[in-house]
GROMACS .gro file of C-alpha atoms in nm:
model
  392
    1UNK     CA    1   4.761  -2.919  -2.135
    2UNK     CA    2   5.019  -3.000  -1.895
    3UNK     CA    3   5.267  -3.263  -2.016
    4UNK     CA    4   5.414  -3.587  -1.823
    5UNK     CA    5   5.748  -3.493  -1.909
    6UNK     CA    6   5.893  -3.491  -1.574
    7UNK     CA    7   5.691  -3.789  -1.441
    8UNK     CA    8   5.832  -3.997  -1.775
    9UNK     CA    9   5.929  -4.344  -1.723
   10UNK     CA   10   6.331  -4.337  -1.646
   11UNK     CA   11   6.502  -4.655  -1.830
   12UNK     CA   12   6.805  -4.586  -1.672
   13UNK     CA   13   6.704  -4.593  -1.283
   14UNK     CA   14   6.393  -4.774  -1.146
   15UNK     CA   15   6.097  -4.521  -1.216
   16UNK     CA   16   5.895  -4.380  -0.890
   17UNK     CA   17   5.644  -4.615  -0.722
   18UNK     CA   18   5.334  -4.582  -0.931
   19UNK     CA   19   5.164  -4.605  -0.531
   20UNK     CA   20   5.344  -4.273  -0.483
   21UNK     CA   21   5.308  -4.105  -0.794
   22UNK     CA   22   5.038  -3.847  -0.840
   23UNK     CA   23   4.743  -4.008  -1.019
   24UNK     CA   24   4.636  -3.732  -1.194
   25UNK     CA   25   4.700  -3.376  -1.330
   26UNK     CA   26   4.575  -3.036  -1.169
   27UNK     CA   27   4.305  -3.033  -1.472
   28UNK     CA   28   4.162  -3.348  -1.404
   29UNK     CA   29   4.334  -3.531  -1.620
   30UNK     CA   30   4.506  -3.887  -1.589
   31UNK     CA   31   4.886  -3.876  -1.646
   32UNK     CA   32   5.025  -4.051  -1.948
   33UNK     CA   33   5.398  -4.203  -1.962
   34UNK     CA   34   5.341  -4.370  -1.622
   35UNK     CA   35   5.134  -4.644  -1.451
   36UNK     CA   36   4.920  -4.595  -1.129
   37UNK     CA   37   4.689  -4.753  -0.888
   38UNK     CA   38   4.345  -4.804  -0.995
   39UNK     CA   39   4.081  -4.581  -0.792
   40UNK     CA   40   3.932  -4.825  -0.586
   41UNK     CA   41   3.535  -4.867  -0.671
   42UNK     CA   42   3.338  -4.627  -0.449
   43UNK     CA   43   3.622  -4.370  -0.380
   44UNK     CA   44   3.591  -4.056  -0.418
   45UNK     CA   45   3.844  -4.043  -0.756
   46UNK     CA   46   3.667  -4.338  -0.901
   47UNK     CA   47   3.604  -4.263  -1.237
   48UNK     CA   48   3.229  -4.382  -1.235
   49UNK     CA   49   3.175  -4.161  -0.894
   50UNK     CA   50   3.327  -3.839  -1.088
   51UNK     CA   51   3.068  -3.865  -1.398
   52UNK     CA   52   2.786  -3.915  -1.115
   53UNK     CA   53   2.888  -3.590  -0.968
   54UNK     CA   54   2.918  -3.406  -1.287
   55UNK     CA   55   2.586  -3.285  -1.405
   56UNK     CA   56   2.527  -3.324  -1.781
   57UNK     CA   57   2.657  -3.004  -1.951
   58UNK     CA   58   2.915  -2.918  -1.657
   59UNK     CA   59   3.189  -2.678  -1.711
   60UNK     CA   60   3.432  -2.872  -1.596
   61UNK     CA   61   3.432  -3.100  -1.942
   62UNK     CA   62   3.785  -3.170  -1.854
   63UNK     CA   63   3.719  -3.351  -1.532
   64UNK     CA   64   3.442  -3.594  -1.764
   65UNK     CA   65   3.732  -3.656  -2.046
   66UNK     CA   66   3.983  -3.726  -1.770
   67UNK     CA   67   3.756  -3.984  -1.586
   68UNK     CA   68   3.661  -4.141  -1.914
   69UNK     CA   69   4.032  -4.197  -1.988
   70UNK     CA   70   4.148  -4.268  -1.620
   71UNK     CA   71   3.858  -4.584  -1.663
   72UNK     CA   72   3.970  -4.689  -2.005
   73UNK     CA   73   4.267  -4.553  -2.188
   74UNK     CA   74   4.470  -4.853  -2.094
   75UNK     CA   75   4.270  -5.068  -2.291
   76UNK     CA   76   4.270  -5.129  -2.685
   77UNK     CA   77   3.943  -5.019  -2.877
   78UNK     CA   78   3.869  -5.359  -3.010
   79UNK     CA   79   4.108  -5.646  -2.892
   80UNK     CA   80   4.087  -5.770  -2.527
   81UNK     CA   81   4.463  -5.617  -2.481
   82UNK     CA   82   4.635  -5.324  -2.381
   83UNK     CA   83   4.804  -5.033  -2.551
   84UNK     CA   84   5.123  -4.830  -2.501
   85UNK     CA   85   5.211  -4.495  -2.354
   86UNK     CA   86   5.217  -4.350  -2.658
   87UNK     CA   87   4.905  -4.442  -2.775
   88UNK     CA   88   4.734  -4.372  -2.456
   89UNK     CA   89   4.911  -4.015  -2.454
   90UNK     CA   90   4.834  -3.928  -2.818
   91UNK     CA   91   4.447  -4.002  -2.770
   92UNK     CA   92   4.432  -3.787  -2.477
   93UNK     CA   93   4.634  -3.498  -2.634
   94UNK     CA   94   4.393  -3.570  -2.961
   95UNK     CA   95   4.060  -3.548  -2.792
   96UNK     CA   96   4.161  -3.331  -2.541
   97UNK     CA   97   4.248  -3.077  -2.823
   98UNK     CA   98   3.923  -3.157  -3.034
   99UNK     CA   99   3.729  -3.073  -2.776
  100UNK     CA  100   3.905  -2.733  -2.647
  101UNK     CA  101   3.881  -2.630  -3.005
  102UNK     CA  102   3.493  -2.704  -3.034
  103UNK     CA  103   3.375  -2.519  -2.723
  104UNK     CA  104   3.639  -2.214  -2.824
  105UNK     CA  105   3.620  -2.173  -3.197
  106UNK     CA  106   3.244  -2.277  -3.239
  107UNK     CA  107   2.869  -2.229  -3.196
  108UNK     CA  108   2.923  -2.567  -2.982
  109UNK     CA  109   3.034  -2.342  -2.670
  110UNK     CA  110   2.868  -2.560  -2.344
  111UNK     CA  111   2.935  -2.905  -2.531
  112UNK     CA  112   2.963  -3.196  -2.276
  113UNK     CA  113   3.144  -3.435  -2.422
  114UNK     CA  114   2.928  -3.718  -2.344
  115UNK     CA  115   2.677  -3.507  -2.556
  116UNK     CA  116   2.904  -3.565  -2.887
  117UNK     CA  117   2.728  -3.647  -3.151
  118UNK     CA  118   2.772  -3.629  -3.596
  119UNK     CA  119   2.728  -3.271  -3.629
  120UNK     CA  120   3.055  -3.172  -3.383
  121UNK     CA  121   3.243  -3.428  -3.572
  122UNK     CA  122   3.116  -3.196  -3.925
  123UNK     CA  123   3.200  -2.907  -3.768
  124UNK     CA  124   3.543  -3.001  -3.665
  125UNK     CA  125   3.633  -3.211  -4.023
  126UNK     CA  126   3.571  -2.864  -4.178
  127UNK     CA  127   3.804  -2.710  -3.984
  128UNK     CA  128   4.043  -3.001  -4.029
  129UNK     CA  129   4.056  -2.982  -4.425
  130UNK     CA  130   4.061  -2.562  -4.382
  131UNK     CA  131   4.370  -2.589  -4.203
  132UNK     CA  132   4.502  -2.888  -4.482
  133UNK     CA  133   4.549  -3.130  -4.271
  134UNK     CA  134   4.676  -3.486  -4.422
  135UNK     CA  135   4.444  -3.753  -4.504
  136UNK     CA  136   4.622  -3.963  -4.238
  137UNK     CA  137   4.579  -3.703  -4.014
  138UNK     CA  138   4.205  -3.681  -4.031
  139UNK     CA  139   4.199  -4.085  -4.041
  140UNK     CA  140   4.409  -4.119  -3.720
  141UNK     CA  141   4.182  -3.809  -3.590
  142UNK     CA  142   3.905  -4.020  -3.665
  143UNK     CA  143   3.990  -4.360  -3.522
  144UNK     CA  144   4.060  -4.171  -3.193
  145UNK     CA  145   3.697  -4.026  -3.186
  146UNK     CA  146   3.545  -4.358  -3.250
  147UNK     CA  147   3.721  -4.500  -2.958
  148UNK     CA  148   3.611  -4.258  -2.722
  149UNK     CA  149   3.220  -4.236  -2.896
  150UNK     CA  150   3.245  -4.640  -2.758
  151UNK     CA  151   3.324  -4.516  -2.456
  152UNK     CA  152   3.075  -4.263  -2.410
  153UNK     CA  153   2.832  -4.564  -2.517
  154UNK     CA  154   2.769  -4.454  -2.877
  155UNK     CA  155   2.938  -4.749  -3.034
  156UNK     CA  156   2.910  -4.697  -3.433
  157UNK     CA  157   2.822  -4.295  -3.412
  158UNK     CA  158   3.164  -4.204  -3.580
  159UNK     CA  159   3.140  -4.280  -3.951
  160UNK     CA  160   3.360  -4.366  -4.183
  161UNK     CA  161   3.592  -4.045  -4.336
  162UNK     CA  162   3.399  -4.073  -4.647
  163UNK     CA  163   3.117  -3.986  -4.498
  164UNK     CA  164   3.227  -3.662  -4.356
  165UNK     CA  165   3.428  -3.525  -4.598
  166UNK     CA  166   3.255  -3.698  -4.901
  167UNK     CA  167   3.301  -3.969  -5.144
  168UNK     CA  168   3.487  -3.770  -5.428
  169UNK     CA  169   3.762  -3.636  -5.172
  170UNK     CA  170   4.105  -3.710  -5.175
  171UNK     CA  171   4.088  -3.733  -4.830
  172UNK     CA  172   3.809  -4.042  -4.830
  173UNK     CA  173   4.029  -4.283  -4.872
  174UNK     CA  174   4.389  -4.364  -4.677
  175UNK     CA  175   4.606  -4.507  -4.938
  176UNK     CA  176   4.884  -4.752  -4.784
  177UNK     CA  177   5.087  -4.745  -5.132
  178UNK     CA  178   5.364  -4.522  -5.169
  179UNK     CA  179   5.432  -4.320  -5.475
  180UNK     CA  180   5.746  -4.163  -5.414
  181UNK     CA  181   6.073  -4.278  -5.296
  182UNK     CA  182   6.132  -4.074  -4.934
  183UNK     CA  183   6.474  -4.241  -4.889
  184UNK     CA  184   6.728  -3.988  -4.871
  185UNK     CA  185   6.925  -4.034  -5.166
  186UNK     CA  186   6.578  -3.921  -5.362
  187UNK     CA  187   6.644  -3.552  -5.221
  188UNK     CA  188   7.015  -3.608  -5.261
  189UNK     CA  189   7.086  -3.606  -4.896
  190UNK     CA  190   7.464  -3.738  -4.852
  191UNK     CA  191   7.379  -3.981  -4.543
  192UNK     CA  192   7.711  -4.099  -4.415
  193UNK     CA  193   7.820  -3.718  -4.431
  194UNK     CA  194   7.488  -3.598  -4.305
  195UNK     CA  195   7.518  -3.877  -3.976
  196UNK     CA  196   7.864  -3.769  -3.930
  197UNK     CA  197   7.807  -3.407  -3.898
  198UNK     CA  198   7.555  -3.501  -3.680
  199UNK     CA  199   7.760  -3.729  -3.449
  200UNK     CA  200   8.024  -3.455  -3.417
  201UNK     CA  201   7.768  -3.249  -3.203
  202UNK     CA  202   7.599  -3.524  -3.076
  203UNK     CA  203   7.747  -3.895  -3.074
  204UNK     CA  204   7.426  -4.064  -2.943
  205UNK     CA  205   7.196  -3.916  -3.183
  206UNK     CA  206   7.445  -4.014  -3.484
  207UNK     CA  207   7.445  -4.418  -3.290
  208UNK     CA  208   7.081  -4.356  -3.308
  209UNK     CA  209   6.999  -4.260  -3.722
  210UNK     CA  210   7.336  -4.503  -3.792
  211UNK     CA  211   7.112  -4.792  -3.649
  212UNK     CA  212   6.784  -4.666  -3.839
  213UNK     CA  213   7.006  -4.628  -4.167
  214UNK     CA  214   7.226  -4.974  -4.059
  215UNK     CA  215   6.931  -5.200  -3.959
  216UNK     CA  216   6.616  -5.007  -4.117
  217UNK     CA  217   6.479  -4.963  -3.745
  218UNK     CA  218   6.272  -4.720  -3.659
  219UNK     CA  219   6.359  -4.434  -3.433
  220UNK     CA  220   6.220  -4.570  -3.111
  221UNK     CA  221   6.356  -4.899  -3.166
  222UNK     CA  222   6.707  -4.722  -3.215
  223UNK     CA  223   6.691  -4.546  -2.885
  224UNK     CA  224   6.552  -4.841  -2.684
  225UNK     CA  225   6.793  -5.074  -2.803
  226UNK     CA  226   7.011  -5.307  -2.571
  227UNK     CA  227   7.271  -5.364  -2.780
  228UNK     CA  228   7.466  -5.608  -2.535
  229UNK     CA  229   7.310  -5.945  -2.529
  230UNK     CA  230   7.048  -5.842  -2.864
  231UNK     CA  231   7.272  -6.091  -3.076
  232UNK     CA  232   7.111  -6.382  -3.135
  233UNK     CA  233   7.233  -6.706  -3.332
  234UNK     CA  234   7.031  -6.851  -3.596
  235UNK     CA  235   6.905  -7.131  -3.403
  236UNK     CA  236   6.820  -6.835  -3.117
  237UNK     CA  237   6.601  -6.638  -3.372
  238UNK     CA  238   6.213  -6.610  -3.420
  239UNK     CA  239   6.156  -6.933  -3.693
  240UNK     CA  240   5.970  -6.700  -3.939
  241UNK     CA  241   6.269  -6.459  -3.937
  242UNK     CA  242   6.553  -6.720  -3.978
  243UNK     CA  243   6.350  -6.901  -4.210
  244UNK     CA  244   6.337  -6.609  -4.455
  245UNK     CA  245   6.720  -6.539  -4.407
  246UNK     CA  246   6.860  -6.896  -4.402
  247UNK     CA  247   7.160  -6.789  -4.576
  248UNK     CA  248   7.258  -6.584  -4.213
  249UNK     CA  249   7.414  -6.729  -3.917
  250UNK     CA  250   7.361  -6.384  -3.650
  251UNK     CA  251   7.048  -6.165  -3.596
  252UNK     CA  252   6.982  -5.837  -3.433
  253UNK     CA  253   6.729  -5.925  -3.190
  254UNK     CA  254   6.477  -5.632  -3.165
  255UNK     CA  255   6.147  -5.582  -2.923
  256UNK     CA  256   6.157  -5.273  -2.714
  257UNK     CA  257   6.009  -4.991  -2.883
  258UNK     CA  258   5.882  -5.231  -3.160
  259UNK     CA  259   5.529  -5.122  -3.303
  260UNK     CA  260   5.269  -5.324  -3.100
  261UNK     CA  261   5.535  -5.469  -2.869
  262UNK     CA  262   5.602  -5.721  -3.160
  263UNK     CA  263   5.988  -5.852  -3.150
  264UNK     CA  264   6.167  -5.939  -3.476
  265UNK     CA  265   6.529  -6.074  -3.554
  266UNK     CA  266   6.667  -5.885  -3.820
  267UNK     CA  267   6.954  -6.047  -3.976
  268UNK     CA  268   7.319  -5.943  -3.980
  269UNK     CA  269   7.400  -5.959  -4.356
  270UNK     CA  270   7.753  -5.731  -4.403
  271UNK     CA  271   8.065  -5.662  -4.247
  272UNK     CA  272   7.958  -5.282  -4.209
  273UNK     CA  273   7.635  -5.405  -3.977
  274UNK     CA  274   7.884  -5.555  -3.733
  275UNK     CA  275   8.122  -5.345  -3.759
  276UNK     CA  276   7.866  -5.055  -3.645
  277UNK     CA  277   7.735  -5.298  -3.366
  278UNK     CA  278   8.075  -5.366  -3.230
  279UNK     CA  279   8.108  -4.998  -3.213
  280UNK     CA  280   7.760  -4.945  -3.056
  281UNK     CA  281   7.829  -5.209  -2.812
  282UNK     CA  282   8.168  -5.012  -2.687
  283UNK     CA  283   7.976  -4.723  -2.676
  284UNK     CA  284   7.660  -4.867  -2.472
  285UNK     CA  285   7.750  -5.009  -2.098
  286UNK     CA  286   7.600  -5.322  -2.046
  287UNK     CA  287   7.211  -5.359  -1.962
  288UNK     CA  288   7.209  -4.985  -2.108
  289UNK     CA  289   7.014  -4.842  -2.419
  290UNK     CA  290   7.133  -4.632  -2.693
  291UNK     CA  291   7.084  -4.306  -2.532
  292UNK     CA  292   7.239  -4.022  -2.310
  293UNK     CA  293   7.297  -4.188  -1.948
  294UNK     CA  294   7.068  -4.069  -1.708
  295UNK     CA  295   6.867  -3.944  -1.958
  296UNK     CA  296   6.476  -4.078  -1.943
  297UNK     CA  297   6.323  -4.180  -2.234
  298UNK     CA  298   6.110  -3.870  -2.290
  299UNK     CA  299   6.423  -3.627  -2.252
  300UNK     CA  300   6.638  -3.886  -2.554
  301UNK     CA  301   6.346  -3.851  -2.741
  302UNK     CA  302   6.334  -3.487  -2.732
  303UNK     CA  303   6.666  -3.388  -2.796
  304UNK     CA  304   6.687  -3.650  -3.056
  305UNK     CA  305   6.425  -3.436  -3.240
  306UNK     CA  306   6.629  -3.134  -3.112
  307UNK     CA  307   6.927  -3.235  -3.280
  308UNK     CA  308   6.842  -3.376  -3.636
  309UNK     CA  309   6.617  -3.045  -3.687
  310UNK     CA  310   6.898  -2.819  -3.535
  311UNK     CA  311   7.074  -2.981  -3.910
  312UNK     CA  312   6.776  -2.979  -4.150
  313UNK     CA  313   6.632  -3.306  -4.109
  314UNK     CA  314   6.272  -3.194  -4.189
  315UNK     CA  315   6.015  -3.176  -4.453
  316UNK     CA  316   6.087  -2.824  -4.431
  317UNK     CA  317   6.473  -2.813  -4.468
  318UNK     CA  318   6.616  -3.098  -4.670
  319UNK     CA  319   6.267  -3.254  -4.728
  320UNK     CA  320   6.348  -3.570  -4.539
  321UNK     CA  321   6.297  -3.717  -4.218
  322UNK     CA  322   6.432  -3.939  -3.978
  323UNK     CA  323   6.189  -4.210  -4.090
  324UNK     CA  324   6.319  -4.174  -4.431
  325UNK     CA  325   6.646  -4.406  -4.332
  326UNK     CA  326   6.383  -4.680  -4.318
  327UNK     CA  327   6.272  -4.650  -4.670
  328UNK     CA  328   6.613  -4.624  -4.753
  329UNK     CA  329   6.722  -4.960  -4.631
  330UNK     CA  330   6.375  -5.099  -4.766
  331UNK     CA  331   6.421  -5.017  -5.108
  332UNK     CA  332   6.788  -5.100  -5.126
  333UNK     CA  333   6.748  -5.435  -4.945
  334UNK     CA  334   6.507  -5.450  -5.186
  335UNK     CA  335   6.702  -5.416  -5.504
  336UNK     CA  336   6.977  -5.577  -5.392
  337UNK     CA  337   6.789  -5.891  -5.295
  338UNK     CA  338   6.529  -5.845  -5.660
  339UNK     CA  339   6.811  -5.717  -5.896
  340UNK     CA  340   6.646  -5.403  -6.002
  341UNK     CA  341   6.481  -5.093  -5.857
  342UNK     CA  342   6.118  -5.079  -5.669
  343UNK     CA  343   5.831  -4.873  -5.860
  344UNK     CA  344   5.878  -4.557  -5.599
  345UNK     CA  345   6.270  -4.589  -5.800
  346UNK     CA  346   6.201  -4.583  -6.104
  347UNK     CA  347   6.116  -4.957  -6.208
  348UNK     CA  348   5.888  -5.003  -6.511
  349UNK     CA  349   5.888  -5.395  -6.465
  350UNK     CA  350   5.901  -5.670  -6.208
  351UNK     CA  351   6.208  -5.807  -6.134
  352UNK     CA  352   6.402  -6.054  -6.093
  353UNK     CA  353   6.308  -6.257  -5.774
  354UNK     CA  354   6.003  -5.954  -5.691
  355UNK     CA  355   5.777  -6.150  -5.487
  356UNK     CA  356   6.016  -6.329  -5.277
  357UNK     CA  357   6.246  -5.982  -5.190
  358UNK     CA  358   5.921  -5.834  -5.161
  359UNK     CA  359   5.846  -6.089  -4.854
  360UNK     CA  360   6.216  -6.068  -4.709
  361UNK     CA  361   6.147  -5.662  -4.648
  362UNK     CA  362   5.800  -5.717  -4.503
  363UNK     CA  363   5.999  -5.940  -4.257
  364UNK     CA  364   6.304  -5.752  -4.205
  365UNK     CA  365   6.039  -5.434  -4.127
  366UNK     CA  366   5.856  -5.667  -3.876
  367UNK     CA  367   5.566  -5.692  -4.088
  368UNK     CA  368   5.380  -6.037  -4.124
  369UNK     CA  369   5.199  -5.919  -4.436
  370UNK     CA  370   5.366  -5.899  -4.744
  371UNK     CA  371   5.181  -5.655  -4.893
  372UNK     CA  372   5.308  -5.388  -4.599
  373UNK     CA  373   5.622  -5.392  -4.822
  374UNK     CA  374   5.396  -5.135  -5.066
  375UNK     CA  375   5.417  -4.863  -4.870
  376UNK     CA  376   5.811  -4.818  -4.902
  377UNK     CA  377   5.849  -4.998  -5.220
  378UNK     CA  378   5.497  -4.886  -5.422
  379UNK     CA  379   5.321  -5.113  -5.597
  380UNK     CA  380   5.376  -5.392  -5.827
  381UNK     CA  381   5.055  -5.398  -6.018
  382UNK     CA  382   5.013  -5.352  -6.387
  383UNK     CA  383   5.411  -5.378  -6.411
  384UNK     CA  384   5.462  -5.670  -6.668
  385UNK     CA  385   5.633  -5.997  -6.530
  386UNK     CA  386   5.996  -6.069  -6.593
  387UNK     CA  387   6.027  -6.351  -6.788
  388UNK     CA  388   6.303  -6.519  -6.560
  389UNK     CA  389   6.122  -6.463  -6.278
  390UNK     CA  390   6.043  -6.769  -6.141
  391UNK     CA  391   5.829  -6.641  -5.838
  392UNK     CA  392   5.608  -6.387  -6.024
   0.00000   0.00000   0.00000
């Protein structure tokens, strides 16, 4: 499928008139990464004129996905909201994909996809769990069907995973607890060296995992960040935020390229945090974000990826990835703020001040539910209570 690559939003100069830019791809498609105008009703590219003109069991299943997306991609599956590029371009690539693979590698050749229906699904979930893909995988894989089934007006066809790959699987269920430490001290990885090396080839991509490792953001947050002005005084930041951080006085203010457009303050506890936003800010002009000039956001994101695997930062290489700077910060802010180790590190016990440090890293992640903190830290269940704990 053809990417979007070149038609990418550009943060750094004001992107193309979405009146000019082509509406769709040469497949059919709708183009993700970009807004457009809405086919008017009646016109010839209006989605609900397309699937008239396509005869059920058409060829051209490509043109029926695209006009199903092109009518309702932009919209969330369940809330009465809308969703971001990426999750509008990772349902297309996902069902897009499913769909090649059906009519190509099965007896399901001439399937039109408003024809899916449980036994494609089967078919496909064995082929999944041949190729060993992850149980989060096959979840995600899931989800995205069962959007698309409501659009296709078979609300509640796609089941539940258990029900497809059956109840004794480890697959059935999507835990949310974590059960190892993925920081990157757990594989030994030296991460100021590690950075460093990095920066020498590349300066923005070392800014970029500095922040992650720094602030515990993730890696779009990193590379979207507008350092200049993202300071924000206690009084300045979110209630809930300075509330569980009273003892700071500055925040890093944090909401473009936040999960779910959500925006968090996270606070500013040591010298070495403003000492590496000083630096970022002398880096970054003003109204910039952390990222090659004249770069778009695609293209940072790409040779961000580029870069750490060029130096081994990959399941395959060192075992870690990017993502693992997050855990990192979670489970020492952690320990620092509990005065012993999580469960993923070792700890046979709860510790001192566990439920409260427990909140403060939901928080600092931009969670609102403590229990989120699980899946960096494990769980706390079964562990017996400290004794001086007064919060357990």
């Amino acid at each position: 499928m053809t990417t979007a690559l070149a038609h990418a939003v550009n943060f750094w100069s004001p992107p193309m008139s979405s009146k000019n830019s082509p509406r769709t791809l040469h497949n059919g498609l709708p183009r993700t990464h970009t807004h457009s105008w809405r086919p008017p009703t009646g016109s010839p590219s209006d989605p609900d004129i397309v699937l008239a003109s396509l005869p059920m069991g058409t060829p051209d299943y490509l043109r029926v996905i695209g006009a199903y997306f092109a009518k309702y991609n932009s919209q969330h599956s369940k809330k009465n909201k809308g969703v971001s590029f990426k999750t509008m371009h990772d349902r297309q690539r996902m069902v897009v994909s499913f769909f090649r693979e059906l009519r190509h590698e099965t007896p399901y050749r001439n399937l039109d996809p408003r024809q899916l229906a449980n036994r494609h699904i089967e078919a496909m979930v064995a082929r999944w769990l041949e190729r060993r893909l992850s149980t989060a995988t096959i979840h995600n894989y899931l989800s995205f069907l069962r959007t698309f089934a409501g659009w296709i007006g078979k609300s509640g066809m796609v089941r539940e995973p258990e029900f497809y790959v059956g109840a004794d699987s480890p697959h059935a269920h999507r835990s949310e607890v974590a059960t190892e430490d993925r920081s990157w001290s757990a594989m030994n990885v030296d991460i100021a060296a590690k950075i460093a090396e990095i920066a020498r080839f590349d300066h923005w991509v070392g800014l970029q995992l500095e922040l992650e490792a720094g602030f515990g953001l993730r890696g779009k947050e990193a590379r979207h960040l507008k350092p200049h002005g993202a300071i924000v005084t206690f009084d300045a930041a979110s209630p809930r935020d300075a509330a569980a951080f009273p003892e700071c006085r500055t925040f890093l203010h944090i909401s473009a390229g936040s999960k779910g457009g959500r925006p968090r303050d996270i606070p500013i506890q040591t010298q070495a945090q403003q000492e590496l936003l000083d630096r970022v800010m002398k880096l970054v002009p003003p109204g910039h974000y952390v990222g090659r000039p004249g770069f778009t956001s695609l293209q940072n994101q790409a040779r961000f990826y580029y870069v750490i695997r060029k130096f081994g930062i990959s399941k395959a290489d060192l075992g870690v990835v990017s993502h693992g700077l997050r855990h990192q910060y979670a489970n020492d802010h952690f320990e620092a703020d509990a005065g012993g180790p999580s469960p993923v590190r070792g700890g046979m016990s709860r510790p001192e001040g566990n439920k409260p440090a427990r909140k403060r890293v939901s928080r600092v992640l931009g969670h609102n539910r403590e229990r989120a903190s699980t899946g960096y830290l494990g769980s706390d269940a079964g562990l017996p209570e400290a004794a001086n704990d007064p919060a357990a």
